[in-house]
Amino acid sequence: MDKLKKNNIIFSIILAIIVLTISYIVSSIHDKNITKEKAATAAIEHIKKKENIDVIVTKVDIRPAVSGGMIRVSGHVKDQKNRKFFVSISKRQNYSVVGWGLDHLES
C-alpha cells in the first residue's frame, strides 16, 4: 500500500508540473498575440492620423525586453504595395509611437 501511495504522489506531482507548464505556454502565446494586436492598432491609427491613409500591417516584430520592449510594425499602404511603412512602438510607454516612416515611392 505504501508503494501505491508513493506512486500516486509522484504521478500527481508530474501531472501538476505538466499542467502548469502547458498553462504558462498558452498564457505566453496569448499575451504575445495581444501585444501584437495592440501594436498593430497603434501603428494603423498613427499613420491614419499623420498621413490620412489606410495601411495594411504585414509584420509585427517584438524585440527582446533588453532592447527596451520595442515593437516594430511594418506593412504597406492599402492598394499600393510599393509604398511601405514602419512604426516603432514602445510597449513600456503604453504602446506609444517613438518613430515611424513612410516610403513614398514613385510609380
CSV table of N, CA and C in Angstrom, one decimal:
chain,number,residue,atom,x,y,z
A,1,MET,N,0.8,-1.2,0.0
A,1,MET,CA,0.0,0.0,0.0
A,1,MET,C,0.9,1.3,0.0
A,2,ASP,N,2.0,1.2,0.7
A,2,ASP,CA,2.9,2.4,0.8
A,2,ASP,C,3.4,2.7,-0.6
A,3,LYS,N,3.8,1.7,-1.4
A,3,LYS,CA,4.3,1.9,-2.7
A,3,LYS,C,3.3,2.5,-3.6
A,4,LEU,N,2.0,2.1,-3.5
A,4,LEU,CA,1.0,2.6,-4.4
A,4,LEU,C,0.7,4.1,-4.0
A,5,LYS,N,0.7,4.4,-2.8
A,5,LYS,CA,0.6,5.8,-2.3
A,5,LYS,C,1.7,6.7,-2.8
A,6,LYS,N,2.9,6.2,-2.8
A,6,LYS,CA,4.1,6.9,-3.2
A,6,LYS,C,4.0,7.1,-4.7
A,7,ASN,N,3.6,6.1,-5.5
A,7,ASN,CA,3.4,6.3,-6.9
A,7,ASN,C,2.3,7.3,-7.3
A,8,ASN,N,1.3,7.3,-6.5
A,8,ASN,CA,0.2,8.3,-6.8
A,8,ASN,C,0.7,9.7,-6.5
A,9,ILE,N,1.5,9.9,-5.5
A,9,ILE,CA,2.0,11.2,-5.2
A,9,ILE,C,2.9,11.7,-6.3
A,10,ILE,N,3.8,10.8,-6.7
A,10,ILE,CA,4.8,11.1,-7.8
A,10,ILE,C,4.0,11.4,-9.1
A,11,PHE,N,3.0,10.6,-9.4
A,11,PHE,CA,2.2,10.9,-10.6
A,11,PHE,C,1.4,12.2,-10.5
A,12,SER,N,0.9,12.5,-9.3
A,12,SER,CA,0.2,13.8,-9.1
A,12,SER,C,1.2,15.0,-9.3
A,13,ILE,N,2.4,14.9,-8.8
A,13,ILE,CA,3.4,15.9,-8.9
A,13,ILE,C,3.7,16.2,-10.4
A,14,ILE,N,4.0,15.1,-11.1
A,14,ILE,CA,4.3,15.1,-12.5
A,14,ILE,C,3.2,15.7,-13.3
A,15,LEU,N,2.0,15.3,-13.0
A,15,LEU,CA,0.8,15.9,-13.7
A,15,LEU,C,0.6,17.4,-13.4
A,16,ALA,N,0.9,17.8,-12.2
A,16,ALA,CA,0.8,19.2,-11.9
A,16,ALA,C,1.8,20.0,-12.6
A,17,ILE,N,3.0,19.5,-12.7
A,17,ILE,CA,4.1,20.2,-13.4
A,17,ILE,C,3.7,20.3,-14.9
A,18,ILE,N,3.2,19.3,-15.5
A,18,ILE,CA,2.8,19.3,-16.9
A,18,ILE,C,1.7,20.3,-17.1
A,19,VAL,N,0.7,20.3,-16.3
A,19,VAL,CA,-0.5,21.3,-16.4
A,19,VAL,C,0.0,22.7,-16.3
A,20,LEU,N,0.9,23.0,-15.3
A,20,LEU,CA,1.4,24.3,-15.1
A,20,LEU,C,2.2,24.8,-16.3
A,21,THR,N,3.0,23.9,-16.8
A,21,THR,CA,3.9,24.2,-18.0
A,21,THR,C,3.0,24.6,-19.2
A,22,ILE,N,2.0,23.7,-19.5
A,22,ILE,CA,1.1,24.0,-20.6
A,22,ILE,C,0.3,25.3,-20.4
A,23,SER,N,-0.1,25.6,-19.2
A,23,SER,CA,-0.8,26.8,-18.9
A,23,SER,C,0.1,28.0,-19.1
A,24,TYR,N,1.3,27.9,-18.7
A,24,TYR,CA,2.3,29.0,-18.9
A,24,TYR,C,2.5,29.3,-20.4
A,25,ILE,N,2.7,28.2,-21.2
A,25,ILE,CA,2.9,28.4,-22.6
A,25,ILE,C,1.7,29.0,-23.3
A,26,VAL,N,0.5,28.5,-23.0
A,26,VAL,CA,-0.7,29.1,-23.5
A,26,VAL,C,-0.9,30.6,-23.2
A,27,SER,N,-0.6,30.9,-21.9
A,27,SER,CA,-0.7,32.3,-21.5
A,27,SER,C,0.3,33.2,-22.2
A,28,SER,N,1.5,32.7,-22.4
A,28,SER,CA,2.6,33.5,-23.0
A,28,SER,C,2.2,33.7,-24.5
A,29,ILE,N,1.7,32.7,-25.2
A,29,ILE,CA,1.2,32.9,-26.6
A,29,ILE,C,0.1,33.9,-26.6
A,30,HIS,N,-0.8,33.8,-25.7
A,30,HIS,CA,-2.0,34.7,-25.7
A,30,HIS,C,-1.5,36.2,-25.5
A,31,ASP,N,-0.6,36.4,-24.5
A,31,ASP,CA,-0.1,37.7,-24.2
A,31,ASP,C,0.7,38.3,-25.4
A,32,LYS,N,1.4,37.4,-26.1
A,32,LYS,CA,2.2,37.9,-27.3
A,32,LYS,C,1.2,38.3,-28.4
A,33,ASN,N,0.2,37.6,-28.6
A,33,ASN,CA,-0.8,37.9,-29.6
A,33,ASN,C,-1.5,39.2,-29.3
A,34,ILE,N,-1.8,39.4,-28.0
A,34,ILE,CA,-2.5,40.7,-27.6
A,34,ILE,C,-1.5,41.9,-27.8
A,35,THR,N,-0.3,41.7,-27.5
A,35,THR,CA,0.7,42.7,-27.7
A,35,THR,C,0.8,43.1,-29.2
A,36,LYS,N,0.9,42.0,-30.0
A,36,LYS,CA,0.9,42.3,-31.5
A,36,LYS,C,-0.3,43.1,-32.0
A,37,GLU,N,-1.5,42.7,-31.5
A,37,GLU,CA,-2.7,43.4,-31.9
A,37,GLU,C,-2.7,44.8,-31.4
A,38,LYS,N,-2.3,45.1,-30.2
A,38,LYS,CA,-2.3,46.5,-29.7
A,38,LYS,C,-1.3,47.3,-30.5
A,39,ALA,N,-0.1,46.7,-30.8
A,39,ALA,CA,0.9,47.5,-31.5
A,39,ALA,C,0.4,47.7,-33.0
A,40,ALA,N,-0.2,46.8,-33.6
A,40,ALA,CA,-0.7,47.0,-35.0
A,40,ALA,C,-1.8,48.1,-35.0
A,41,THR,N,-2.7,48.0,-34.0
A,41,THR,CA,-3.7,49.1,-33.9
A,41,THR,C,-3.1,50.4,-33.7
A,42,ALA,N,-2.1,50.5,-32.8
A,42,ALA,CA,-1.5,51.8,-32.6
A,42,ALA,C,-0.8,52.3,-33.9
A,43,ALA,N,-0.2,51.4,-34.6
A,43,ALA,CA,0.5,51.8,-35.8
A,43,ALA,C,-0.5,52.3,-36.9
A,44,ILE,N,-1.6,51.6,-37.1
A,44,ILE,CA,-2.6,51.9,-38.1
A,44,ILE,C,-3.2,53.3,-37.7
A,45,GLU,N,-3.5,53.5,-36.5
A,45,GLU,CA,-4.1,54.8,-36.0
A,45,GLU,C,-3.1,55.9,-36.2
A,46,HIS,N,-1.8,55.7,-35.9
A,46,HIS,CA,-0.8,56.7,-36.1
A,46,HIS,C,-0.6,57.2,-37.5
A,47,ILE,N,-0.5,56.2,-38.4
A,47,ILE,CA,-0.3,56.5,-39.9
A,47,ILE,C,-1.6,57.2,-40.4
A,48,LYS,N,-2.8,56.7,-40.0
A,48,LYS,CA,-4.0,57.3,-40.4
A,48,LYS,C,-4.1,58.8,-39.9
A,49,LYS,N,-3.7,59.1,-38.7
A,49,LYS,CA,-3.7,60.4,-38.2
A,49,LYS,C,-2.7,61.3,-38.8
A,50,LYS,N,-1.5,60.8,-39.1
A,50,LYS,CA,-0.4,61.7,-39.6
A,50,LYS,C,-0.5,61.9,-41.1
A,51,GLU,N,-0.8,60.8,-41.8
A,51,GLU,CA,-0.8,60.8,-43.3
A,51,GLU,C,-2.2,60.7,-43.9
A,52,ASN,N,-3.2,60.4,-43.1
A,52,ASN,CA,-4.6,60.2,-43.6
A,52,ASN,C,-4.7,59.2,-44.7
A,53,ILE,N,-4.0,58.0,-44.5
A,53,ILE,CA,-4.0,56.9,-45.4
A,53,ILE,C,-4.3,55.6,-44.6
A,54,ASP,N,-4.9,54.7,-45.3
A,54,ASP,CA,-5.1,53.4,-44.7
A,54,ASP,C,-3.9,52.5,-45.0
A,55,VAL,N,-3.5,51.7,-44.1
A,55,VAL,CA,-2.4,50.8,-44.3
A,55,VAL,C,-2.8,49.4,-43.9
A,56,ILE,N,-2.0,48.4,-44.4
A,56,ILE,CA,-2.1,47.0,-44.0
A,56,ILE,C,-0.9,46.6,-43.3
A,57,VAL,N,-1.0,46.0,-42.2
A,57,VAL,CA,0.1,45.5,-41.4
A,57,VAL,C,0.5,44.1,-41.9
A,58,THR,N,1.7,43.9,-42.3
A,58,THR,CA,2.2,42.6,-42.7
A,58,THR,C,3.1,41.9,-41.8
A,59,LYS,N,3.7,42.7,-40.8
A,59,LYS,CA,4.7,42.1,-39.9
A,59,LYS,C,4.7,42.9,-38.6
A,60,VAL,N,4.7,42.2,-37.5
A,60,VAL,CA,4.9,42.8,-36.2
A,60,VAL,C,6.0,42.0,-35.5
A,61,ASP,N,7.1,42.7,-35.2
A,61,ASP,CA,8.3,42.1,-34.7
A,61,ASP,C,8.5,42.7,-33.2
A,62,ILE,N,8.4,41.8,-32.3
A,62,ILE,CA,8.5,42.1,-30.9
A,62,ILE,C,10.0,41.9,-30.5
A,63,ARG,N,10.7,43.0,-30.1
A,63,ARG,CA,12.1,42.9,-29.7
A,63,ARG,C,12.2,42.5,-28.3
A,64,PRO,N,13.3,41.9,-27.9
A,64,PRO,CA,13.5,41.4,-26.6
A,64,PRO,C,13.4,42.6,-25.6
A,65,ALA,N,13.1,42.3,-24.3
A,65,ALA,CA,12.9,43.3,-23.3
A,65,ALA,C,14.2,44.0,-23.1
A,66,VAL,N,15.4,43.4,-23.4
A,66,VAL,CA,16.7,44.1,-23.2
A,66,VAL,C,16.8,45.3,-24.1
A,67,SER,N,16.1,45.3,-25.2
A,67,SER,CA,16.2,46.5,-26.1
A,67,SER,C,15.1,47.5,-25.8
A,68,GLY,N,14.5,47.4,-24.6
A,68,GLY,CA,13.6,48.4,-24.2
A,68,GLY,C,12.1,48.1,-24.5
A,69,GLY,N,11.8,46.8,-24.8
A,69,GLY,CA,10.4,46.5,-25.1
A,69,GLY,C,9.9,47.1,-26.4
A,70,MET,N,10.7,47.3,-27.4
A,70,MET,CA,10.3,47.9,-28.6
A,70,MET,C,9.6,46.9,-29.5
A,71,ILE,N,8.6,47.4,-30.3
A,71,ILE,CA,7.9,46.6,-31.2
A,71,ILE,C,8.0,47.4,-32.6
A,72,ARG,N,8.3,46.6,-33.6
A,72,ARG,CA,8.4,47.2,-34.9
A,72,ARG,C,7.3,46.7,-35.8
A,73,VAL,N,6.4,47.5,-36.2
A,73,VAL,CA,5.3,47.2,-37.1
A,73,VAL,C,5.6,47.7,-38.5
A,74,SER,N,5.4,46.8,-39.5
A,74,SER,CA,5.6,47.2,-40.9
A,74,SER,C,4.5,46.7,-41.8
A,75,GLY,N,4.5,47.3,-42.9
A,75,GLY,CA,3.5,46.9,-43.9
A,75,GLY,C,3.5,47.8,-45.1
A,76,HIS,N,2.3,47.9,-45.7
A,76,HIS,CA,2.2,48.8,-46.9
A,76,HIS,C,0.9,49.5,-46.9
A,77,VAL,N,0.8,50.5,-47.8
A,77,VAL,CA,-0.4,51.3,-47.9
A,77,VAL,C,-1.4,50.4,-48.6
A,78,LYS,N,-2.7,50.5,-48.2
A,78,LYS,CA,-3.7,49.8,-48.8
A,78,LYS,C,-3.8,50.1,-50.3
A,79,ASP,N,-3.9,49.1,-51.1
A,79,ASP,CA,-4.0,49.2,-52.6
A,79,ASP,C,-2.8,49.8,-53.2
A,80,GLN,N,-1.7,50.0,-52.5
A,80,GLN,CA,-0.4,50.5,-53.1
A,80,GLN,C,0.8,49.7,-52.4
A,81,LYS,N,1.0,48.5,-52.8
A,81,LYS,CA,2.0,47.7,-52.2
A,81,LYS,C,3.4,48.2,-52.3
A,82,ASN,N,3.7,49.2,-53.2
A,82,ASN,CA,5.0,49.8,-53.4
A,82,ASN,C,5.3,50.8,-52.3
A,83,ARG,N,4.3,51.3,-51.6
A,83,ARG,CA,4.5,52.3,-50.5
A,83,ARG,C,4.6,51.5,-49.2
A,84,LYS,N,5.7,51.4,-48.7
A,84,LYS,CA,6.0,50.7,-47.4
A,84,LYS,C,6.0,51.7,-46.2
A,85,PHE,N,5.7,51.1,-45.0
A,85,PHE,CA,5.8,51.9,-43.8
A,85,PHE,C,6.3,51.1,-42.7
A,86,PHE,N,6.8,51.8,-41.7
A,86,PHE,CA,7.2,51.1,-40.4
A,86,PHE,C,6.9,52.0,-39.3
A,87,VAL,N,6.6,51.5,-38.2
A,87,VAL,CA,6.3,52.2,-37.0
A,87,VAL,C,7.0,51.5,-35.8
A,88,SER,N,7.8,52.3,-35.0
A,88,SER,CA,8.4,51.7,-33.8
A,88,SER,C,7.6,52.1,-32.6
A,89,ILE,N,7.2,51.1,-31.8
A,89,ILE,CA,6.3,51.4,-30.7
A,89,ILE,C,7.0,50.9,-29.4
A,90,SER,N,6.8,51.7,-28.4
A,90,SER,CA,7.3,51.3,-27.1
A,90,SER,C,6.2,50.7,-26.2
A,91,LYS,N,6.4,49.4,-25.9
A,91,LYS,CA,5.4,48.7,-25.0
A,91,LYS,C,5.5,49.3,-23.6
A,92,ARG,N,6.7,49.6,-23.2
A,92,ARG,CA,6.9,50.2,-21.8
A,92,ARG,C,6.2,51.5,-21.7
A,93,GLN,N,6.0,52.3,-22.7
A,93,GLN,CA,5.4,53.6,-22.7
A,93,GLN,C,3.9,53.5,-23.2
A,94,ASN,N,3.2,52.4,-22.8
A,94,ASN,CA,1.8,52.2,-23.1
A,94,ASN,C,1.6,52.3,-24.6
A,95,TYR,N,2.4,51.6,-25.4
A,95,TYR,CA,2.2,51.5,-26.8
A,95,TYR,C,2.3,52.8,-27.5
A,96,SER,N,3.1,53.7,-27.1
A,96,SER,CA,3.3,55.0,-27.8
A,96,SER,C,4.3,54.8,-28.9
A,97,VAL,N,4.0,55.6,-30.0
A,97,VAL,CA,4.9,55.6,-31.1
A,97,VAL,C,6.1,56.4,-30.9
A,98,VAL,N,7.3,55.8,-31.1
A,98,VAL,CA,8.5,56.5,-30.9
A,98,VAL,C,9.3,56.8,-32.2
A,99,GLY,N,8.8,56.3,-33.3
A,99,GLY,CA,9.4,56.6,-34.6
A,99,GLY,C,8.6,55.9,-35.6
A,100,TRP,N,8.6,56.5,-36.8
A,100,TRP,CA,7.9,56.0,-37.9
A,100,TRP,C,8.4,56.5,-39.3
A,101,GLY,N,8.1,55.8,-40.3
A,101,GLY,CA,8.5,56.3,-41.6
A,101,GLY,C,7.5,55.7,-42.7
A,102,LEU,N,7.4,56.5,-43.8
A,102,LEU,CA,6.6,56.1,-44.9
A,102,LEU,C,7.4,56.3,-46.2
A,103,ASP,N,7.6,55.3,-46.9
A,103,ASP,CA,8.4,55.4,-48.1
A,103,ASP,C,7.5,55.8,-49.3
A,104,HIS,N,7.7,57.0,-49.8
A,104,HIS,CA,6.9,57.5,-50.9
A,104,HIS,C,7.6,57.1,-52.2
A,105,LEU,N,7.4,55.9,-52.7
A,105,LEU,CA,8.0,55.5,-54.0
A,105,LEU,C,7.1,56.0,-55.1
A,106,GLU,N,7.8,56.4,-56.2
A,106,GLU,CA,7.1,56.9,-57.4
A,106,GLU,C,6.8,55.7,-58.3
A,107,SER,N,5.7,55.6,-58.9
A,107,SER,CA,5.3,54.5,-59.8
A,107,SER,C,5.9,54.7,-61.1
